[in-house]
Structures are given as structure tokens and as C-alpha cells.
XYZ file of C-alpha atoms in Angstrom:
454
model
C 6.239 266.859 138.311
C 6.274 269.529 139.908
C 8.280 272.393 138.464
C 11.282 274.204 139.558
C 11.509 278.073 138.888
C 15.656 280.000 138.951
C 17.196 279.331 141.453
C 20.882 281.316 142.999
C 23.704 279.585 143.045
C 24.627 277.227 146.023
C 27.684 275.112 146.620
C 27.974 271.710 146.246
C 28.040 270.653 149.740
C 24.372 272.256 150.004
C 22.514 270.349 147.561
C 24.791 267.341 147.610
C 22.253 264.831 146.895
C 24.841 261.900 149.567
C 23.614 261.060 153.031
C 27.290 262.753 154.235
C 27.233 265.095 156.659
C 29.534 268.949 155.755
C 31.730 270.593 157.984
C 33.808 274.186 157.620
C 32.088 275.194 154.828
C 32.109 270.977 153.102
C 36.234 271.308 153.550
C 35.801 268.353 155.941
C 32.463 265.893 154.645
C 32.238 262.934 156.886
C 29.112 260.181 157.140
C 25.629 260.131 158.317
C 26.909 258.676 161.470
C 29.926 260.789 162.151
C 28.808 260.754 166.345
C 30.320 257.480 166.552
C 34.351 259.833 165.393
C 33.894 261.141 169.077
C 33.546 257.449 170.368
C 36.849 256.287 168.446
C 38.480 259.470 169.758
C 37.782 258.939 173.373
C 38.580 255.773 173.431
C 42.105 256.055 172.094
C 42.299 259.670 173.886
C 41.089 258.438 177.285
C 43.517 255.737 178.109
C 46.249 257.848 176.314
C 46.049 260.629 178.497
C 45.440 258.178 181.000
C 49.482 256.961 180.599
C 50.772 259.961 180.093
C 49.469 260.846 183.251
C 51.041 257.956 185.512
C 54.592 258.435 183.490
C 54.339 261.834 185.152
C 53.225 261.311 188.529
C 56.364 258.232 187.202
C 58.831 261.204 187.308
C 58.004 263.289 190.387
C 58.087 260.540 192.569
C 61.448 261.033 194.562
C 61.423 257.001 194.645
C 61.913 257.179 191.062
C 65.275 255.390 189.467
C 66.416 256.157 186.588
C 64.277 259.038 185.939
C 66.312 259.830 182.759
C 64.175 256.487 181.195
C 61.007 257.980 181.450
C 60.775 261.033 179.327
C 62.277 258.588 176.652
C 58.802 256.747 176.765
C 56.326 259.245 178.596
C 57.505 261.299 174.634
C 57.210 258.274 172.647
C 53.947 257.208 173.884
C 52.787 261.341 174.114
C 54.182 261.343 169.767
C 51.801 257.799 169.468
C 48.342 258.750 170.719
C 48.547 262.499 168.360
C 49.857 260.403 165.674
C 47.052 258.075 165.561
C 43.959 260.458 166.343
C 45.172 262.715 163.588
C 45.510 259.046 161.229
C 41.390 259.333 162.741
C 41.238 262.451 161.750
C 42.812 261.763 158.465
C 40.413 258.738 157.391
C 37.335 260.206 158.810
C 37.522 263.659 157.534
C 38.162 263.749 153.607
C 36.463 263.265 150.559
C 36.833 258.781 150.344
C 36.310 258.464 146.276
C 32.886 259.501 145.861
C 32.259 259.413 141.969
C 30.032 262.040 140.978
C 27.095 261.079 140.548
C 25.350 262.242 136.970
C 21.628 264.467 136.821
C 19.463 261.733 134.127
C 20.628 258.851 132.851
C 23.403 257.860 129.706
C 22.167 257.966 125.725
C 21.678 253.768 125.011
C 24.167 252.880 122.161
C 20.861 249.449 122.238
C 17.533 249.185 120.679
C 15.572 250.503 124.078
C 12.472 247.530 122.276
C 14.969 244.367 123.142
C 14.101 242.906 126.590
C 16.614 240.638 127.453
C 16.598 239.908 131.501
C 19.512 242.214 132.022
C 18.535 245.266 129.759
C 16.056 245.617 132.338
C 15.191 248.838 134.425
C 14.475 248.514 138.737
C 13.249 251.237 139.566
C 11.526 252.531 136.654
C 12.475 255.285 135.784
C 12.607 255.812 132.086
C 11.115 253.451 131.499
C 11.518 253.851 127.486
C 14.953 253.903 127.642
C 17.055 250.168 128.492
C 20.243 250.222 129.471
C 22.368 246.659 129.897
C 22.844 245.701 133.712
C 26.336 245.060 133.371
C 29.180 245.761 131.280
C 32.668 244.369 130.234
C 35.866 246.578 130.540
C 39.118 245.035 129.949
C 41.789 245.353 133.289
C 45.332 244.246 132.648
C 43.994 241.452 130.413
C 41.211 240.152 132.201
C 37.781 241.288 131.695
C 35.833 242.448 134.412
C 31.933 243.657 134.450
C 30.997 246.618 135.760
C 27.731 247.556 136.982
C 25.214 250.190 136.152
C 24.141 252.957 139.327
C 20.758 253.173 139.141
C 21.085 256.046 142.456
C 24.124 258.219 140.754
C 23.042 256.877 136.731
C 25.912 255.694 135.538
C 28.319 253.457 135.021
C 30.126 252.145 138.594
C 34.271 252.129 137.738
C 36.451 248.928 137.749
C 36.075 248.220 141.664
C 33.967 251.132 142.819
C 30.411 250.544 144.919
C 27.779 251.591 146.472
C 27.717 252.855 149.854
C 24.378 251.739 150.667
C 24.653 254.072 154.592
C 26.262 257.157 152.502
C 24.443 257.103 149.151
C 27.312 256.978 147.161
C 29.302 255.085 144.847
C 33.239 255.494 146.179
C 36.184 254.238 144.355
C 38.329 251.271 145.084
C 35.402 250.492 148.061
C 37.177 248.838 150.855
C 34.592 249.195 152.971
C 32.157 250.755 155.748
C 33.258 251.527 159.016
C 30.966 252.594 161.744
C 34.308 253.574 163.402
C 35.686 256.412 162.048
C 31.774 257.284 160.400
C 32.908 256.941 156.732
C 33.377 254.669 153.716
C 36.723 253.568 153.063
C 38.172 253.787 149.421
C 40.433 255.128 146.835
C 41.734 258.167 149.091
C 41.503 257.414 152.072
C 41.960 253.863 153.017
C 45.937 254.542 153.492
C 44.937 256.889 156.806
C 43.070 254.037 157.875
C 45.605 251.566 157.397
C 48.275 253.727 159.237
C 45.122 254.440 161.967
C 44.536 251.083 163.175
C 48.442 250.117 162.462
C 49.463 252.878 165.037
C 46.442 251.742 167.172
C 48.011 248.761 167.409
C 51.484 250.008 168.305
C 50.480 252.111 170.843
C 48.163 249.414 172.634
C 51.338 247.408 172.294
C 53.512 250.053 173.294
C 50.403 250.845 177.100
C 50.285 247.114 177.626
C 54.034 246.628 178.165
C 55.682 249.722 179.684
C 52.418 249.465 182.095
C 53.587 245.665 182.892
C 56.921 247.420 183.394
C 56.118 250.120 186.668
C 53.874 247.591 188.146
C 57.009 244.612 188.132
C 58.461 248.134 189.484
C 56.268 248.508 191.695
C 56.942 245.140 193.312
C 60.376 245.228 192.852
C 61.084 248.553 195.543
C 58.573 247.348 198.009
C 60.067 244.654 198.504
C 56.229 242.629 197.584
C 54.583 240.332 195.095
C 53.046 240.597 192.082
C 49.282 240.756 193.577
C 49.929 243.411 196.376
C 51.912 245.911 194.046
C 48.731 245.811 191.500
C 46.775 246.740 194.003
C 49.182 249.894 194.561
C 49.481 250.458 191.163
C 45.206 250.707 189.717
C 45.803 252.752 187.341
C 47.802 250.617 185.062
C 46.682 247.517 186.193
C 43.060 248.737 184.450
C 46.107 250.018 181.146
C 46.923 246.081 181.116
C 43.882 244.887 180.523
C 42.631 248.007 178.176
C 45.061 247.356 175.733
C 45.147 243.041 176.144
C 41.511 243.724 175.290
C 41.401 246.344 172.779
C 44.411 244.992 170.614
C 42.857 241.756 170.233
C 40.536 244.024 167.755
C 42.944 246.309 165.812
C 45.898 244.333 166.367
C 43.791 241.090 163.975
C 42.749 244.039 161.861
C 45.829 245.365 161.143
C 47.307 241.475 160.257
C 43.578 240.829 157.897
C 43.855 244.262 155.995
C 48.018 243.820 155.280
C 47.305 240.806 153.446
C 45.164 242.931 151.294
C 47.541 245.390 151.067
C 50.132 242.645 149.709
C 46.862 240.917 147.341
C 45.862 243.803 145.976
C 42.412 243.113 147.166
C 39.534 244.894 149.038
C 37.346 243.977 152.031
C 35.002 243.956 149.917
C 36.175 242.297 147.501
C 37.936 239.901 150.007
C 33.732 238.489 151.349
C 32.437 238.880 147.617
C 34.893 237.592 145.035
C 36.908 235.359 146.709
C 40.208 235.959 144.647
C 41.401 232.375 145.941
C 39.871 230.485 143.423
C 39.989 232.756 140.550
C 42.936 234.676 138.867
C 43.101 238.531 140.892
C 43.031 240.998 137.806
C 44.759 243.444 139.939
C 47.444 241.889 141.660
C 50.380 243.489 141.027
C 53.536 241.212 143.059
C 53.399 242.131 146.661
C 56.409 244.319 146.661
C 53.892 246.752 143.677
C 51.134 246.601 145.361
C 52.871 247.573 148.697
C 54.290 250.950 147.158
C 50.820 251.387 145.393
C 49.009 251.582 148.713
C 51.784 253.299 150.461
C 53.646 255.421 148.001
C 51.988 256.397 144.706
C 50.466 259.874 145.002
C 46.982 260.126 146.512
C 44.178 260.882 143.302
C 42.582 264.328 144.174
C 38.935 264.896 144.666
C 36.735 264.114 141.772
C 34.135 266.471 143.245
C 35.149 270.277 144.200
C 32.054 270.743 147.603
C 32.864 274.803 147.464
C 32.503 275.266 143.701
C 28.887 276.988 142.718
C 26.275 275.341 141.552
C 22.868 275.820 139.968
C 21.006 274.198 142.351
C 18.238 272.815 139.037
C 21.051 271.063 138.092
C 21.123 268.775 140.065
C 17.595 268.128 140.657
C 16.181 264.817 139.339
C 12.951 264.782 137.242
C 10.876 262.696 135.662
C 8.903 262.950 132.077
C 6.830 265.708 132.773
C 4.525 264.107 130.776
C 0.995 262.470 131.251
C 1.960 258.581 131.562
C -0.166 257.512 129.057
C 2.108 258.727 126.390
C 4.931 257.889 128.065
C 6.014 254.224 126.603
C 5.403 255.829 123.187
C 7.570 259.100 123.202
C 11.164 258.659 122.853
C 14.319 259.672 125.353
C 15.127 262.917 122.800
C 11.181 264.019 122.733
C 11.043 265.091 127.087
C 10.631 268.644 127.172
C 13.253 269.217 129.623
C 10.954 271.817 131.940
C 13.481 272.273 134.262
C 15.995 274.003 130.967
C 12.434 276.017 129.628
C 13.139 278.904 129.694
C 17.233 278.269 128.466
C 16.015 276.012 125.548
C 13.622 278.914 124.443
C 16.838 281.526 124.132
C 19.105 278.994 122.851
C 16.402 277.772 119.780
C 15.312 280.783 119.236
C 12.201 279.461 120.303
C 9.420 281.143 123.233
C 8.050 278.037 125.030
C 4.205 278.074 124.886
C 2.595 279.146 127.928
C -0.255 277.040 128.264
C 2.912 274.343 129.031
C 4.217 276.519 130.889
C 1.674 276.964 133.092
C 0.353 273.610 132.891
C -0.839 271.767 136.360
C 0.708 268.067 135.772
C 0.217 267.408 139.356
C -3.650 267.570 139.324
C -3.280 266.229 136.657
C -2.242 263.255 137.580
C -4.238 263.388 140.520
C -7.139 263.033 138.328
C -5.899 260.717 135.876
C -4.910 258.252 139.970
C -9.334 258.910 141.291
C -9.956 258.097 137.782
C -8.270 254.325 137.735
C -9.063 253.591 141.201
C -12.997 253.949 140.342
C -12.460 252.129 137.928
C -13.742 253.871 135.340
C -12.017 252.993 131.708
C -9.731 255.320 130.846
C -8.106 255.707 126.792
C -6.059 258.778 126.312
C -8.141 258.871 123.140
C -11.778 259.499 124.454
C -11.440 262.280 127.536
C -15.189 263.427 128.883
C -15.680 267.159 128.665
C -13.578 267.902 131.157
C -10.587 266.357 129.930
C -10.688 267.303 126.645
C -9.948 270.745 127.927
C -7.502 270.032 130.173
C -5.347 268.299 127.748
C -2.902 268.472 125.842
C -0.770 267.388 122.251
C 3.397 267.929 122.789
C 4.818 266.948 119.834
C 8.895 267.680 119.066
C 9.707 267.920 114.758
C 12.905 268.610 115.382
C 15.675 269.155 119.088
C 14.345 272.519 119.640
C 11.180 273.378 118.081
C 8.384 272.445 120.087
C 5.291 272.515 118.492
C 1.641 271.854 121.419
C -1.924 272.145 120.371
C -4.778 272.499 122.220
C -8.522 270.032 121.901
C -11.255 272.374 122.097
C -13.271 272.715 124.862
C -16.786 273.652 123.126
C -19.359 271.558 122.612
C -18.859 272.387 118.956
C -15.420 271.615 118.657
C -15.464 268.175 120.340
C -18.838 267.509 117.238
C -17.268 268.155 114.710
C -14.465 265.935 115.782
C -16.596 263.137 116.603
C -19.079 263.118 112.771
C -15.688 262.834 110.957
C -15.888 258.609 111.003
C -19.842 258.367 112.096
C -21.280 254.959 110.524
C -24.972 255.029 109.885
C -26.454 253.018 112.226
C -25.715 255.454 115.143
C -21.808 254.213 116.209
C -19.152 255.816 115.694
C -15.482 254.449 115.000
C -12.057 255.698 115.260
C -8.873 253.874 114.206
C -5.644 255.747 116.070
C -2.802 255.113 115.619
C 0.529 254.597 117.780
C 4.630 255.267 117.190
C 7.188 252.040 116.327
C 8.073 250.341 115.361
C 4.384 248.205 114.351
C 1.306 250.912 113.887
C -1.285 249.936 116.021
C -4.086 250.535 115.024
C -7.533 250.661 117.805
C -11.132 250.478 117.559
C -13.473 251.462 120.391
C -17.333 252.328 119.400
C -19.013 255.893 120.748
C -22.583 255.592 121.582
C -23.369 259.739 119.531
C -26.305 261.635 122.381
C -27.610 264.529 120.512
C -26.273 267.458 122.108
C -23.401 265.549 123.926
C -21.176 262.652 123.568
C -21.342 260.347 126.074
C -17.835 258.683 125.914
C -17.866 255.229 127.528
């Protein structure tokens, strides 16, 4: 794995691992599909402005009766439009409740040699460490299972889920809305409902008063409805547009009002079907409504403008070769990323050979040997591999010892002659650490000057 040098502190939003897009120096956070926000703004602002223009023209018309009644209609329409766009921005531009991700997996209290299906790791990031895929949590007297997130390296809180679009775990995850370009979670669900409900009210408001304008035109000209509509194309367009839009935003408003009254999320409604079993989060209609509209919105768990070390958010895999990774416990891993700091804290300097060791080249050579079909054993290396091999062992949490094999013929010959048998064949026994000793025997044919390992 690559080794990272010290980096200057950067703001958290600059090294954020999610797919979010930040603006105004990290003060505004959007989803990766933030471009859809401009389309939604156009679909709302366009008809709203057209309605206000139509009302203004009506006020300026000398033939209009009761002009004083048109002013409140214009003002209310402008206020509804402004509120709708404001709630849209509040929904889209704030942290929906992102759970801060861990830089490394949590320590497991379970035995690492368990192999039940619920204990397996999918990504193989730490194959020596086994964690349960789910854990039981008690919520309002009900047992609720929480899942482990392989991306965020944490157990998700109850009602949290990982959004595949934003690549974040979100508290009280409802859904990812493409119209606002943001996840809907615990911190912006209130504004989302106000947005869709205000959109519904605005559609009905424009629809009704556009019809009134057409009917007044019919009465004023003493003509039929079709002729009146032909003289007021703008009102006809607003009638058709609002009639179509209200089915979408109106249906969405009714559905989410039902979810609020039963204290469900869209994700839970489609996945768990609480109508078939008891909902552990349902507190009654009144308390459910109060929880959404009158409770305090929790603060963000992430300070996106705070300064952090970039290395703190770099998740490094094991720097040891693959053949020993499964034999070393989690406490025996050397954190190369924090090597200098560990050395300063413990008073022991990290060996220079370990700092300069190029693990990338070593892994590439090992893969090349395996692809070529060469039999490979970590304890029997050829002469070139012996030059690069390094055994790493840790006597405690802070003490590091390294032993480098000699590259000379003399050193190799002395090592091989320890257990040489009479018939020219040599038997070598190695034991691997673990709960049981695993003894392997390999016969190596010794040559006169340079031993050949097969």
C-alpha cells in the first residue's frame, strides 16, 4: 500500500469521502445530482412568475372591476412562491443527518475464528477480524437489528441507512430525492414536507384563480367559455400545468402525511411493512406530528469547515504482505500512516529499513510469481527475495523489532545447513502462530554453491 507523508491540515469538506458537493466554503452541502435543483427551481418559479405577471396585467387593465381585490391575490401568490423556493433550498442545501464514518473498523469483542455466515466480511479489508453483520438494539421495548456498514466502517444507528447515491449513512433515512438533489433524513425531512405541501397549495391556488380570470373574461366579453379561453392563453397554460403538477406533489404530500402520522419513513414503509407487524417508533398521531414539526432539529454531526489532517480520513489496508496477513492479529498491525507519531510517543524510532521499504513493488513481484504458476512459500524465497524479505514482529503495543535476512551466500548456506539430512535432502519445519501449531515440511535439494528452491 502507498505510504502517505505528512499533509497540511485541510478543511473536512475538502477531504470528504462521500459523493456530496460543497459550496460557499463548505457551508452548503448538496448531493451529487445537485443540477436537478435548477430544474426544480425553474418548474416552480416559471409558472409562479407567469401568474404574478398575469395578475399585474389584470390590475393595470382599465376594464378590470374590483381592482382592490387583485392586490391580495398577487401578494399571496408571491409569498407562496417565495416560501416554496425557500423550503426547497433548506431541503437541498443542508446536512440531512450524515453519520460520520470511521477511519478503521471497530475492535471486535467476538472471537476472530468464528465462521458463521453473519460474521463474514464482504470486502475482505481486514480478513483477520470477524464482526457480526447485525446487532440487536432495544428501541421502545422492541428488539431492532442494526446492520454493519462496510463503507462507513460502523454499525448504523436505528433507522439509519446508507445512500448509494451520496455514499453516506444518513440518520432516519427516508429516501434520496432526485428533484431536490439531496438525501431526505432527520435534519431536512421537516423542510421537505413543507416544500411539497407548499407546492401543492401553490398549484391549487394558481389553478383556482386562473379559472377565475378566464370566467371573468367570459362574463366581461359576453362570450362563451371557449372564446374567453382563446383570449387568455396564459391562464389556460397555468390551468393545464397546475392540473398535471398537483397530482404529483399532492399525492406525495398525502403519502408523507400518512407516514408522519404513523411515524414511518419511505424506506421503512416499502421494506418492512409495519401494517403487518408493530411499529416500534409509533408514539401515536399527536406525538408523531409533534416530533416532526415541533421538536428541535438535532445539530449536524459533522463540522465540514473544521481543519483535519488528511491522513485521518485515509483508510489504509495492511502494509504487510498477503501471505502473513491472516496470521497476524489486529494489534500486530503497524500503522505506517502514523509511524512517526508512534515513534515519538513510545520513544522508539521506526527502523529506516521499514520506512524505505517499497511494499508496492514487493506485492507486484509476488503477484507475478503467482501468475507464472511458480510454487511460492513465504518461508522459502529465492536469492533476490531473501534480499527484500523482512520479518515484522511486535513484542508489545509500542515495541517494534525487525530482522532482515542476509543476502550473502554464506548467510543462506548457514541457514539451510541447520537441519540438513545425510542423503542431501533437507527437512525444514515451521510453525505458524495461532490457537494450534501448524507444522509443514518441505524438502529442498541443496546444490554445491547456490541452493535452488523449488
